Amino acid sequence: MRGELRYEGKAKRVYATSEPGQYIVEYKDDATAFNGVKKAQISGKGAINNAITAQLYPKLEAAGIPTHFLRQLSPNEQLVRAVTIIPVEVIIRNVAAGSFSKRLGIEEGVSLKRPVVEYCYKSDALGDPLINTDTAISLGWASEEDLQRIRQLALKVRDFLTPFFAQRGIKLIDFKLEFGKLSDASIVLADEISPDTCRFWDARSGEKLDKDRFRRDLGGVEDAYAEMLRRVLRED
Ligand code: UDP
């Protein structure tokens, strides 16, 4: 049963439970882009993102990546281990797109010679500015060891997800991860992995099957999210 509301973000609510070490995460249909300037409801999004995350996290655990995920509770809820979120968003890129393309003048779709790991400060007020690891260490957001572990885990997630999606006809362009600390200070993957937090391009047609359909007013947002759930549920 849900206890008190602990945190409300743009797309999720986090509730306490009767177990101190466990939280319930509720996925909402609310969508925002451009740091909250653009807002809408995407019907069914919460359930789809919950289902996709609930499908992927046990597979990541099996691949040796510790996560906060325990189990799905209902269409829009999952039970997770309580963590303190490290305020550093980690972006992993296989292919140039989005802010990377804009910042560097590189056409979207250009393959990168090796994956790029970027770090941003998780701050809605500042619009998640790009930082480097020195910044995170100097401001006490994470230690050098924490950041080494985060980078290693992020690349491991990438090494699992890239072929997983390729087998399902999807090019994984880039994605964002968040990590948290358990009470024993160990680092686990937290948050979600979904079309809200990844760029997915259909391998054959190049069609975008992610939040860029909403950000860029491409239409067919609900259909794209539903298609991604179908692909994730497809057996190997
Ligand atoms: N991303 C995210 N949350 C953020 C910023 C980015 O989930 O606050 C994801 C985004 O969906 C994309 C990847 O991280 O898959 C890289 O995003 P980018 O830096 O290109 O930013 P954008 O162009 O989305 O502003």
PDB file of N, CA and C and ligand atoms in Angstrom, residues 89 91 93 97-100 118 128 174-176 196-199 215, ligand 1:
ATOM      1  N   GLU A  89      22.811  13.240 -14.085  1.00  0.00           N
ATOM      2  CA  GLU A  89      22.185  12.451 -15.145  1.00  0.00           C
ATOM      3  C   GLU A  89      23.277  12.011 -16.105  1.00  0.00           C
ATOM      4  N   ILE A  91      24.223  10.480 -19.741  1.00  0.00           N
ATOM      5  CA  ILE A  91      23.739  10.273 -21.108  1.00  0.00           C
ATOM      6  C   ILE A  91      24.777   9.445 -21.860  1.00  0.00           C
ATOM      7  N   ARG A  93      25.699   7.893 -25.636  1.00  0.00           N
ATOM      8  CA  ARG A  93      25.367   8.097 -27.048  1.00  0.00           C
ATOM      9  C   ARG A  93      26.101   7.096 -27.940  1.00  0.00           C
ATOM     10  N   ALA A  97      22.819  12.922 -32.050  1.00  0.00           N
ATOM     11  CA  ALA A  97      21.433  13.411 -32.132  1.00  0.00           C
ATOM     12  C   ALA A  97      21.245  14.492 -31.074  1.00  0.00           C
ATOM     13  N   GLY A  98      20.085  15.130 -31.127  1.00  0.00           N
ATOM     14  CA  GLY A  98      19.668  16.040 -30.070  1.00  0.00           C
ATOM     15  C   GLY A  98      20.694  17.104 -29.724  1.00  0.00           C
ATOM     16  N   SER A  99      20.911  17.291 -28.426  1.00  0.00           N
ATOM     17  CA  SER A  99      21.764  18.395 -27.963  1.00  0.00           C
ATOM     18  C   SER A  99      23.218  18.218 -28.400  1.00  0.00           C
ATOM     19  N   PHE A 100      23.652  16.968 -28.575  1.00  0.00           N
ATOM     20  CA  PHE A 100      25.031  16.694 -29.024  1.00  0.00           C
ATOM     21  C   PHE A 100      25.231  17.233 -30.441  1.00  0.00           C
ATOM     22  N   GLU A 118      28.178  11.304 -21.244  1.00  0.00           N
ATOM     23  CA  GLU A 118      28.117  12.708 -20.812  1.00  0.00           C
ATOM     24  C   GLU A 118      27.417  12.775 -19.460  1.00  0.00           C
ATOM     25  N   ASP A 128      19.126  21.129 -16.378  1.00  0.00           N
ATOM     26  CA  ASP A 128      20.085  20.004 -16.469  1.00  0.00           C
ATOM     27  C   ASP A 128      21.355  20.370 -17.237  1.00  0.00           C
ATOM     28  N   ASP A 174      20.620   7.058 -28.358  1.00  0.00           N
ATOM     29  CA  ASP A 174      21.178   7.578 -27.098  1.00  0.00           C
ATOM     30  C   ASP A 174      20.164   7.329 -25.998  1.00  0.00           C
ATOM     31  N   PHE A 175      20.590   7.493 -24.767  1.00  0.00           N
ATOM     32  CA  PHE A 175      19.666   7.321 -23.642  1.00  0.00           C
ATOM     33  C   PHE A 175      20.241   7.974 -22.396  1.00  0.00           C
ATOM     34  N   LYS A 176      19.361   8.183 -21.422  1.00  0.00           N
ATOM     35  CA  LYS A 176      19.736   8.840 -20.163  1.00  0.00           C
ATOM     36  C   LYS A 176      19.517   7.871 -19.011  1.00  0.00           C
ATOM     37  N   ASP A 196      10.629   7.766 -23.161  1.00  0.00           N
ATOM     38  CA  ASP A 196      10.822   9.116 -22.614  1.00  0.00           C
ATOM     39  C   ASP A 196      12.304   9.432 -22.436  1.00  0.00           C
ATOM     40  N   THR A 197      13.121   8.406 -22.246  1.00  0.00           N
ATOM     41  CA  THR A 197      14.518   8.627 -21.853  1.00  0.00           C
ATOM     42  C   THR A 197      15.535   8.077 -22.854  1.00  0.00           C
ATOM     43  N   CYS A 198      15.038   7.528 -23.950  1.00  0.00           N
ATOM     44  CA  CYS A 198      15.934   6.974 -24.975  1.00  0.00           C
ATOM     45  C   CYS A 198      15.524   7.514 -26.335  1.00  0.00           C
ATOM     46  N   ARG A 199      16.448   7.522 -27.277  1.00  0.00           N
ATOM     47  CA  ARG A 199      16.065   7.719 -28.681  1.00  0.00           C
ATOM     48  C   ARG A 199      16.110   6.365 -29.369  1.00  0.00           C
ATOM     49  N   ARG A 215       8.331  16.002 -28.758  1.00  0.00           N
ATOM     50  CA  ARG A 215       9.136  17.233 -28.735  1.00  0.00           C
ATOM     51  C   ARG A 215       9.028  17.980 -30.060  1.00  0.00           C
TER      52      ARG A 215
HETATM   53  N1  UDP B   1      17.162  12.787 -21.859  1.00  0.00           N
HETATM   54  C1  UDP B   1      16.308  12.546 -20.808  1.00  0.00           C
HETATM   55  N2  UDP B   1      16.083  13.525 -19.884  1.00  0.00           N
HETATM   56  C2  UDP B   1      16.677  14.737 -19.945  1.00  0.00           C
HETATM   57  C3  UDP B   1      17.548  14.996 -21.028  1.00  0.00           C
HETATM   58  C4  UDP B   1      17.778  14.019 -21.966  1.00  0.00           C
HETATM   59  O1  UDP B   1      15.774  11.452 -20.687  1.00  0.00           O
HETATM   60  O2  UDP B   1      16.438  15.585 -19.067  1.00  0.00           O
HETATM   61  C5  UDP B   1      17.427  11.745 -22.866  1.00  0.00           C
HETATM   62  C6  UDP B   1      16.815  12.066 -24.223  1.00  0.00           C
HETATM   63  O3  UDP B   1      15.543  11.482 -24.344  1.00  0.00           O
HETATM   64  C7  UDP B   1      17.788  11.437 -25.178  1.00  0.00           C
HETATM   65  C8  UDP B   1      19.131  11.496 -24.443  1.00  0.00           C
HETATM   66  O4  UDP B   1      18.826  11.668 -23.073  1.00  0.00           O
HETATM   67  O5  UDP B   1      17.477  10.066 -25.396  1.00  0.00           O
HETATM   68  C9  UDP B   1      20.011  12.628 -24.924  1.00  0.00           C
HETATM   69  O6  UDP B   1      19.313  13.825 -24.871  1.00  0.00           O
HETATM   70  P1  UDP B   1      19.940  15.185 -25.420  1.00  0.00           P
HETATM   71  O7  UDP B   1      21.090  15.586 -24.546  1.00  0.00           O
HETATM   72  O8  UDP B   1      20.227  15.047 -26.861  1.00  0.00           O
HETATM   73  O9  UDP B   1      18.854  16.258 -25.094  1.00  0.00           O
HETATM   74  P2  UDP B   1      17.580  16.762 -25.901  1.00  0.00           P
HETATM   75  O10 UDP B   1      17.970  16.900 -27.327  1.00  0.00           O
HETATM   76  O11 UDP B   1      16.552  15.709 -25.630  1.00  0.00           O
HETATM   77  O12 UDP B   1      17.294  18.052 -25.198  1.00  0.00           O
END
